Amino acid sequence: MVSTRNVAPAAVAWIVSSILLTNALSTPPSVLRRTNRIHIACSVVPKAMESTISLSKQKQNKKKRNNEKKHRKEERQQSSSSYYNAHYNVSNEREDVDEWLIRSTALILGDNYNTDDETHQDECSIKSSSSGLPSQFSSMQEYLNHARSVMKAWAHWNSRNTLGYRRDARLTVEVVLKRVLYVITHEETTTTDAEISELRPTLVSLVNIIIDAWANGNTVNEEVVAHVEGWLHFLKTGELMNEKEEEKSLVVIGPDEESYRGVVKAYIRSQKRGYLDKALKLLDEMSSSPDHPNAIYPSTLTYNLILYGLANAQPSLKENAEIAQNLLQNKMIASGQQVPDSNSFRQVISAWTKTGSPDAIEKTDEILTKMLNDFPNIDPDASTFNAIMTLNLRLDRVEDAISMFNKMVAMHEAGRIGTQPDIYSLNLLLKAMTMRRQNNQRQNLNEADDLVKAMEYTHHVHPDVQSFNIVIDAWSKSKLPEAVSRAEHLLDIMERRCRNDSLAEKPDSYTFTSVLDSIARSQHGFQRAEKVFHRIEKLYEDGIVERPTIPVYNAYLNALVSSRDWDALDRVEIIFANMITERNANIRSYNTMLKAYSQFRSGRNGYFSRPLKAEELLIQMEELSGIPSPDGYSYTTVINCFARSIVDRKAKKAREVLDKMIQSYSAGNKAAKPQIYAFNGVLSASAHTHHTRLPEERLEAFTILVSTFLLLREWTEPNDSTYILFFQACEKLLPKGHRLYEQVIETVVYSCVRDGQMSANVIRALRATSPDLAQQFEKINASII
């Protein structure tokens, strides 16, 4: 028996209306009565469900949602389901429809179709003990119409399923068609070519049903492509592939344009370059098909499929865009085979915008101009302008992007309705305004701020969460003194909108992280960050937003750490401990905690870093399972933590952390690869060991200084900070009259010159360390200039 599954009510109604024959041949009266009940159920139940959904939305607009409201919502869902099943007995009706579909299929397949055999649908022969037309049908055309209804039912039954087309259902459709072809070729009333020729349009439509069923599946792989190619081969030659010899040659039907389009669709949806090339070859074949009495010209839909494939092929090559433009200009426009539509131009423009080539702007302008001048009846839609604006922003041509938006608005005001900007257009405009270099930054951000507040009145488009996020993020990164206040004000607007209207866009994780990042960059007191985070928690408790994500917690931690309040660390440790308990901490959480331990503040209320706590946390990350392994930032932060501390022998301890970092990378932790900042951290620890009164510790620090400087070249290249730290360390660790003093400094100076790092800051540090050598170098440099 063919396996069956439950079907959605809308799908049940569609199947019944598609399958039922006009005269209900051989259909039991009881089944017809049950079918009528299904139609009634399918027409009434959606209205009941719409009423329930409407009631739910009204309740969502009332008081704050809490845990009790969630419980009531679950009760309403259970009540609705019970009412649905109790009044209409849908499960039984679905079984009736499944049974009816199986019986209808049995009418097509004949007496050899065993409904009790679950594997029969894949293995049954197209032959039957009665090779002619089944007795239930009065004519071949009636038989074919019934077969078409059954095939469509099997195909669309699975298209309504959340899993898409199932493989066994598509094979069932194929079995039905093979049986139909066998009946035609063995029926006495259709033995001549003329008689078969009359049935060709119907037979082609049956094959197209199979091709579309395979091409429209959720996944298009090599198996799917093999099936659609096999059926196209059958249409051309009349030979079924992979069949027994006596069943191969049936009847030559000849494909139509829809047949080719289905195969092209399968090629394009496979997203493989090799199949895209096959689609292009098939396009050339269509207009000169020798297997069809009349030439088959590709339709606009077929061209658009191939243009879409070229626009979305990976990698996005300039060659793809050139092929797409050639198809548009030479195949569609110049030849006059088909008139392009808005989608045709959009796909070609999209193909060029994705290449990122220098001449992409020129090409897109050329195509858009041709569209506007030569096809006045075709309006470029918002997606066309959006693609060009995106390209302009990617190439940092901000003013061109703004001009393109203004052009779109002007065309819409002139009466070209299709050019009305959509939300994506306005978001691109907001992005361009925040990137603008003309005027001053404050003025540009104020204009973007005004636009996001007024776009629903000026452009009749409601801002979405991305609209607010673009402007909030721009304020956050601006470093203007009012940045935090403006970001918080936009958050206030979002909160007020979503509290008053449940359908309004709600702030998301990116919104909250941007606001908290603005506080971190401004270094406000940690109380401001706590105030914002408490608002986030209140929004979650009220059921307005989702639970704060790990990035939100990390941004909160970073804002507390960046405040540099002397008592903020205690609060950070409490939050971090809660994150670990709830398993919400990731590598960034641990690195933020390490950053908190490495903070240093000078002045009257200053404090030093806490390297012992940082080292303890680093050891936990290295040794304990279930927590993130340290990366390069983790090790570098601990190294800098020692450099900023007042612990004894900090150069040695910083070097030990560097050695552990190298060992971790060598053991396979690729994220722990040492960078220049880690080596400079050890040099900084050596340079700041001068506070000690023990000469042996200064000698140890100098030894670590030199060895780290030599080790550095095995991993990376030094920068100017490397040499500045080295000269500072020499000045503070070596006595001025020491025999190694001038020799070491002179050697490092030549190395600095060779590396091209002798900047003004390096010369200033050299002048403090060795004035004579610095003066000598300046004279040599002046003579060269």
Tab-separated table of C-alpha atoms in Angstrom, residues 261-555:
chain	number	residue	atom	x	y	z
A	261	ARG	CA	11.743	25.164	-18.725
A	262	GLY	CA	11.263	22.466	-16.076
A	263	VAL	CA	14.655	20.932	-16.877
A	264	VAL	CA	16.267	24.379	-16.885
A	265	LYS	CA	14.742	25.053	-13.475
A	266	ALA	CA	16.255	21.839	-12.098
A	267	TYR	CA	19.665	22.836	-13.495
A	268	ILE	CA	19.485	26.310	-11.957
A	269	ARG	CA	18.261	25.109	-8.571
A	270	SER	CA	21.145	22.626	-8.340
A	271	GLN	CA	23.472	25.667	-7.940
A	272	LYS	CA	26.339	23.932	-9.717
A	273	ARG	CA	28.352	25.556	-12.453
A	274	GLY	CA	28.348	22.444	-14.617
A	275	TYR	CA	24.551	22.319	-14.674
A	276	LEU	CA	24.402	26.046	-15.427
A	277	ASP	CA	26.452	25.368	-18.558
A	278	LYS	CA	23.985	22.617	-19.468
A	279	ALA	CA	21.102	25.064	-19.074
A	280	LEU	CA	22.816	27.464	-21.488
A	281	LYS	CA	23.276	24.657	-24.022
A	282	LEU	CA	19.645	23.677	-23.609
A	283	LEU	CA	18.652	27.281	-24.295
A	284	ASP	CA	20.478	27.164	-27.629
A	285	GLU	CA	18.858	23.825	-28.452
A	286	MET	CA	15.318	25.069	-27.843
A	287	SER	CA	15.184	27.556	-30.697
A	288	SER	CA	16.419	24.958	-33.220
A	289	SER	CA	15.012	21.666	-31.933
A	290	PRO	CA	15.043	19.078	-34.751
A	291	ASP	CA	12.759	16.775	-32.753
A	292	HIS	CA	9.756	19.076	-32.947
A	293	PRO	CA	7.875	20.067	-36.099
A	294	ASN	CA	7.884	23.689	-35.010
A	295	ALA	CA	10.733	25.648	-33.517
A	296	ILE	CA	10.424	26.044	-29.737
A	297	TYR	CA	11.406	29.522	-28.621
A	298	PRO	CA	12.320	30.060	-24.982
A	299	SER	CA	9.777	32.094	-23.068
A	300	THR	CA	10.600	35.089	-20.913
A	301	LEU	CA	10.231	32.846	-17.867
A	302	THR	CA	12.874	30.467	-19.196
A	303	TYR	CA	15.278	33.310	-19.964
A	304	ASN	CA	14.709	34.754	-16.498
A	305	LEU	CA	15.538	31.401	-14.904
A	306	ILE	CA	18.909	31.302	-16.655
A	307	LEU	CA	19.572	34.983	-15.916
A	308	TYR	CA	18.823	34.246	-12.268
A	309	GLY	CA	21.273	31.332	-12.343
A	310	LEU	CA	23.990	33.539	-13.835
A	311	ALA	CA	23.331	36.295	-11.291
A	312	ASN	CA	23.565	33.914	-8.323
A	313	ALA	CA	26.296	31.556	-9.541
A	314	GLN	CA	29.215	31.079	-7.161
A	315	PRO	CA	31.769	32.467	-7.457
A	316	SER	CA	30.329	35.678	-8.903
A	317	LEU	CA	32.409	36.099	-12.038
A	318	LYS	CA	32.527	38.916	-14.555
A	319	GLU	CA	32.074	36.258	-17.223
A	320	ASN	CA	28.629	35.391	-15.817
A	321	ALA	CA	27.520	39.017	-16.009
A	322	GLU	CA	28.752	39.316	-19.580
A	323	ILE	CA	26.835	36.180	-20.601
A	324	ALA	CA	23.693	37.495	-18.891
A	325	GLN	CA	23.969	40.851	-20.646
A	326	ASN	CA	24.528	39.117	-23.998
A	327	LEU	CA	21.384	36.994	-23.499
A	328	LEU	CA	19.356	40.085	-22.671
A	329	GLN	CA	20.587	42.284	-25.499
A	330	ASN	CA	21.196	39.798	-28.333
A	331	LYS	CA	18.809	36.922	-27.629
A	332	MET	CA	15.803	38.640	-26.117
A	333	ILE	CA	15.880	42.229	-27.412
A	334	ALA	CA	17.754	42.153	-30.735
A	335	SER	CA	16.287	38.883	-32.015
A	336	GLY	CA	12.784	39.793	-30.950
A	337	GLN	CA	12.112	36.266	-29.715
A	338	GLN	CA	10.798	37.437	-26.358
A	339	VAL	CA	10.135	40.795	-24.747
A	340	PRO	CA	12.081	41.152	-21.492
A	341	ASP	CA	10.269	42.157	-18.346
A	342	SER	CA	11.381	43.961	-15.216
A	343	ASN	CA	12.792	40.749	-13.761
A	344	SER	CA	15.021	40.244	-16.831
A	345	PHE	CA	16.733	43.600	-16.398
A	346	ARG	CA	16.941	43.154	-12.634
A	347	GLN	CA	18.772	39.822	-12.911
A	348	VAL	CA	21.353	41.220	-15.352
A	349	ILE	CA	21.951	44.245	-13.140
A	350	SER	CA	22.227	41.933	-10.128
A	351	ALA	CA	24.797	39.822	-11.977
A	352	TRP	CA	26.978	42.888	-12.527
A	353	THR	CA	26.584	44.248	-8.996
A	354	LYS	CA	27.791	40.961	-7.502
A	355	THR	CA	31.012	40.907	-9.534
A	356	GLY	CA	32.491	43.942	-7.791
A	357	SER	CA	34.465	44.698	-10.974
A	358	PRO	CA	35.580	48.293	-11.664
A	359	ASP	CA	33.299	48.641	-14.696
A	360	ALA	CA	30.222	47.244	-12.902
A	361	ILE	CA	28.879	50.759	-12.195
A	362	GLU	CA	29.152	51.720	-15.861
A	363	LYS	CA	27.447	48.508	-16.994
A	364	THR	CA	24.542	48.821	-14.554
A	365	ASP	CA	23.975	52.442	-15.582
A	366	GLU	CA	23.988	51.365	-19.230
A	367	ILE	CA	21.406	48.617	-18.660
A	368	LEU	CA	19.174	50.834	-16.511
A	369	THR	CA	19.293	53.636	-19.103
A	370	LYS	CA	18.359	51.240	-21.899
A	371	MET	CA	15.472	49.918	-19.853
A	372	LEU	CA	14.106	53.397	-19.131
A	373	ASN	CA	14.536	54.693	-22.690
A	374	ASP	CA	13.621	51.685	-24.866
A	375	PHE	CA	10.965	50.095	-22.655
A	376	PRO	CA	8.867	52.904	-21.193
A	377	ASN	CA	6.092	50.477	-20.297
A	378	ILE	CA	8.401	48.509	-17.978
A	379	ASP	CA	9.008	50.052	-14.582
A	380	PRO	CA	12.223	49.058	-12.818
A	381	ASP	CA	11.200	47.855	-9.390
A	382	ALA	CA	12.776	48.721	-6.072
A	383	SER	CA	15.001	45.614	-6.158
A	384	THR	CA	16.709	46.917	-9.315
A	385	PHE	CA	17.602	50.227	-7.695
A	386	ASN	CA	18.553	48.474	-4.465
A	387	ALA	CA	21.102	46.318	-6.270
A	388	ILE	CA	22.755	49.408	-7.790
A	389	MET	CA	22.718	51.255	-4.457
A	390	THR	CA	24.308	48.246	-2.767
A	391	LEU	CA	27.085	48.215	-5.375
A	392	ASN	CA	27.725	51.932	-4.873
A	393	LEU	CA	28.006	51.506	-1.112
A	394	ARG	CA	30.314	48.521	-1.534
A	395	LEU	CA	32.598	50.660	-3.732
A	396	ASP	CA	32.331	53.536	-1.215
A	397	ARG	CA	30.451	55.742	-3.700
A	398	VAL	CA	28.084	57.117	-1.098
A	399	GLU	CA	26.857	60.140	-3.045
A	400	ASP	CA	26.033	57.973	-6.074
A	401	ALA	CA	23.932	55.720	-3.858
A	402	ILE	CA	22.011	58.722	-2.514
A	403	SER	CA	21.540	60.057	-6.067
A	404	MET	CA	20.149	56.692	-7.182
A	405	PHE	CA	17.611	56.791	-4.348
A	406	ASN	CA	16.573	60.329	-5.300
A	407	LYS	CA	16.160	59.194	-8.908
A	408	MET	CA	13.888	56.381	-7.798
A	409	VAL	CA	11.749	58.797	-5.765
A	410	ALA	CA	11.525	61.252	-8.673
A	411	MET	CA	10.366	58.502	-11.044
A	412	HIS	CA	7.720	57.389	-8.581
A	413	GLU	CA	6.447	60.929	-8.150
A	414	ALA	CA	6.318	61.229	-11.971
A	415	GLY	CA	3.819	58.354	-12.087
A	416	ARG	CA	5.950	55.207	-12.466
A	417	ILE	CA	4.326	53.297	-9.641
A	418	GLY	CA	6.692	50.332	-9.721
A	419	THR	CA	9.626	52.477	-8.617
A	420	GLN	CA	8.293	53.173	-5.135
A	421	PRO	CA	11.084	52.706	-2.553
A	422	ASP	CA	10.683	49.795	-0.160
A	423	ILE	CA	12.117	49.308	3.305
A	424	TYR	CA	15.351	47.894	1.906
A	425	SER	CA	15.787	51.037	-0.237
A	426	LEU	CA	15.356	53.273	2.791
A	427	ASN	CA	17.748	51.181	4.871
A	428	LEU	CA	20.361	51.546	2.140
A	429	LEU	CA	19.751	55.302	2.183
A	430	LEU	CA	20.205	55.347	5.967
A	431	LYS	CA	23.452	53.415	5.569
A	432	ALA	CA	24.642	55.894	2.952
A	433	MET	CA	23.766	58.874	5.159
A	434	THR	CA	25.735	57.444	8.080
A	435	MET	CA	28.728	56.814	5.778
A	436	ARG	CA	28.579	60.275	4.223
A	437	ARG	CA	31.714	62.380	4.380
A	438	GLN	CA	30.190	65.626	3.192
A	439	ASN	CA	29.159	68.147	5.837
A	440	ASN	CA	30.059	67.104	9.371
A	441	GLN	CA	29.379	63.839	11.128
A	442	ARG	CA	26.872	65.318	13.569
A	443	GLN	CA	24.752	66.804	10.770
A	444	ASN	CA	24.744	63.528	8.795
A	445	LEU	CA	23.679	61.508	11.814
A	446	ASN	CA	20.960	64.019	12.684
A	447	GLU	CA	19.542	63.683	9.149
A	448	ALA	CA	19.557	59.894	9.408
A	449	ASP	CA	17.950	60.162	12.840
A	450	ASP	CA	15.173	62.350	11.448
A	451	LEU	CA	14.587	60.001	8.497
A	452	VAL	CA	14.109	56.871	10.614
A	453	LYS	CA	11.560	58.712	12.733
A	454	ALA	CA	9.596	60.157	9.815
A	455	MET	CA	9.908	57.615	6.969
A	456	GLU	CA	6.405	56.228	7.495
A	457	TYR	CA	5.012	59.719	6.844
A	458	THR	CA	7.389	60.858	4.088
A	459	HIS	CA	7.759	57.554	2.187
A	460	HIS	CA	4.797	55.539	3.519
A	461	VAL	CA	7.115	52.780	4.724
A	462	HIS	CA	7.292	51.638	8.331
A	463	PRO	CA	10.850	51.404	9.680
A	464	ASP	CA	11.956	47.926	10.654
A	465	VAL	CA	14.437	46.870	13.307
A	466	GLN	CA	17.314	47.169	10.837
A	467	SER	CA	16.400	50.811	10.184
A	468	PHE	CA	16.815	51.658	13.852
A	469	ASN	CA	19.904	49.470	14.200
A	470	ILE	CA	21.714	51.280	11.377
A	471	VAL	CA	21.288	54.664	13.039
A	472	ILE	CA	21.903	53.409	16.585
A	473	ASP	CA	25.094	51.679	15.452
A	474	ALA	CA	26.240	54.864	13.687
A	475	TRP	CA	25.695	56.917	16.847
A	476	SER	CA	27.486	54.234	18.870
A	477	LYS	CA	30.613	54.420	16.690
A	478	SER	CA	30.615	58.205	16.297
A	479	LYS	CA	32.356	59.029	19.620
A	480	LEU	CA	30.303	62.236	19.760
A	481	PRO	CA	29.479	63.425	23.290
A	482	GLU	CA	25.734	63.024	22.702
A	483	ALA	CA	26.094	59.544	21.137
A	484	VAL	CA	24.837	57.620	24.180
A	485	SER	CA	21.816	59.887	24.684
A	486	ARG	CA	20.792	59.671	21.024
A	487	ALA	CA	21.166	55.872	20.935
A	488	GLU	CA	19.093	55.561	24.102
A	489	HIS	CA	16.464	57.899	22.657
A	490	LEU	CA	16.018	55.671	19.583
A	491	LEU	CA	15.713	52.679	21.903
A	492	ASP	CA	12.999	54.603	23.778
A	493	ILE	CA	11.086	55.091	20.524
A	494	MET	CA	11.316	51.400	19.658
A	495	GLU	CA	10.152	50.397	23.125
A	496	ARG	CA	7.226	52.823	23.035
A	497	ARG	CA	6.150	51.624	19.588
A	498	CYS	CA	6.198	47.926	20.436
A	499	ARG	CA	4.398	48.489	23.761
A	500	ASN	CA	1.615	50.346	21.966
A	501	ASP	CA	1.456	48.003	18.975
A	502	SER	CA	2.292	44.307	19.199
A	503	LEU	CA	2.957	44.210	15.442
A	504	ALA	CA	5.620	46.938	15.579
A	505	GLU	CA	9.250	45.986	15.130
A	506	LYS	CA	10.886	45.033	18.417
A	507	PRO	CA	14.489	45.723	19.399
A	508	ASP	CA	16.736	42.728	18.911
A	509	SER	CA	20.116	41.580	20.145
A	510	TYR	CA	21.972	43.923	17.764
A	511	THR	CA	19.973	46.894	19.037
A	512	PHE	CA	20.911	46.225	22.647
A	513	THR	CA	24.576	45.506	21.924
A	514	SER	CA	24.883	48.759	19.932
A	515	VAL	CA	23.443	50.837	22.781
A	516	LEU	CA	25.685	49.125	25.336
A	517	ASP	CA	28.702	49.550	23.037
A	518	SER	CA	28.014	53.280	22.839
A	519	ILE	CA	28.204	53.395	26.647
A	520	ALA	CA	31.450	51.384	26.603
A	521	ARG	CA	33.066	53.740	24.086
A	522	SER	CA	32.028	56.844	26.005
A	523	GLN	CA	33.373	55.381	29.288
A	524	HIS	CA	30.341	56.480	31.280
A	525	GLY	CA	29.845	55.185	34.789
A	526	PHE	CA	28.770	51.560	35.082
A	527	GLN	CA	25.431	52.690	36.535
A	528	ARG	CA	24.333	53.806	33.049
A	529	ALA	CA	25.077	50.394	31.586
A	530	GLU	CA	23.165	48.747	34.433
A	531	LYS	CA	20.178	50.996	33.773
A	532	VAL	CA	20.040	49.944	30.105
A	533	PHE	CA	20.448	46.268	30.940
A	534	HIS	CA	17.651	46.437	33.513
A	535	ARG	CA	15.429	47.866	30.759
A	536	ILE	CA	16.309	44.878	28.574
A	537	GLU	CA	15.422	42.477	31.380
A	538	LYS	CA	12.116	44.285	31.946
A	539	LEU	CA	11.244	44.035	28.241
A	540	TYR	CA	11.932	40.318	28.400
A	541	GLU	CA	9.864	39.850	31.546
A	542	ASP	CA	6.976	41.666	29.860
A	543	GLY	CA	7.176	39.270	26.914
A	544	ILE	CA	8.086	41.970	24.402
A	545	VAL	CA	11.559	40.771	23.398
A	546	GLU	CA	13.440	37.522	23.453
A	547	ARG	CA	15.728	36.478	26.292
A	548	PRO	CA	19.006	38.465	26.289
A	549	THR	CA	21.542	36.603	24.195
A	550	ILE	CA	25.199	35.917	24.940
A	551	PRO	CA	26.340	38.894	22.773
A	552	VAL	CA	24.094	41.182	24.865
A	553	TYR	CA	25.628	39.888	28.103
A	554	ASN	CA	29.102	40.320	26.615
A	555	ALA	CA	28.323	43.908	25.599
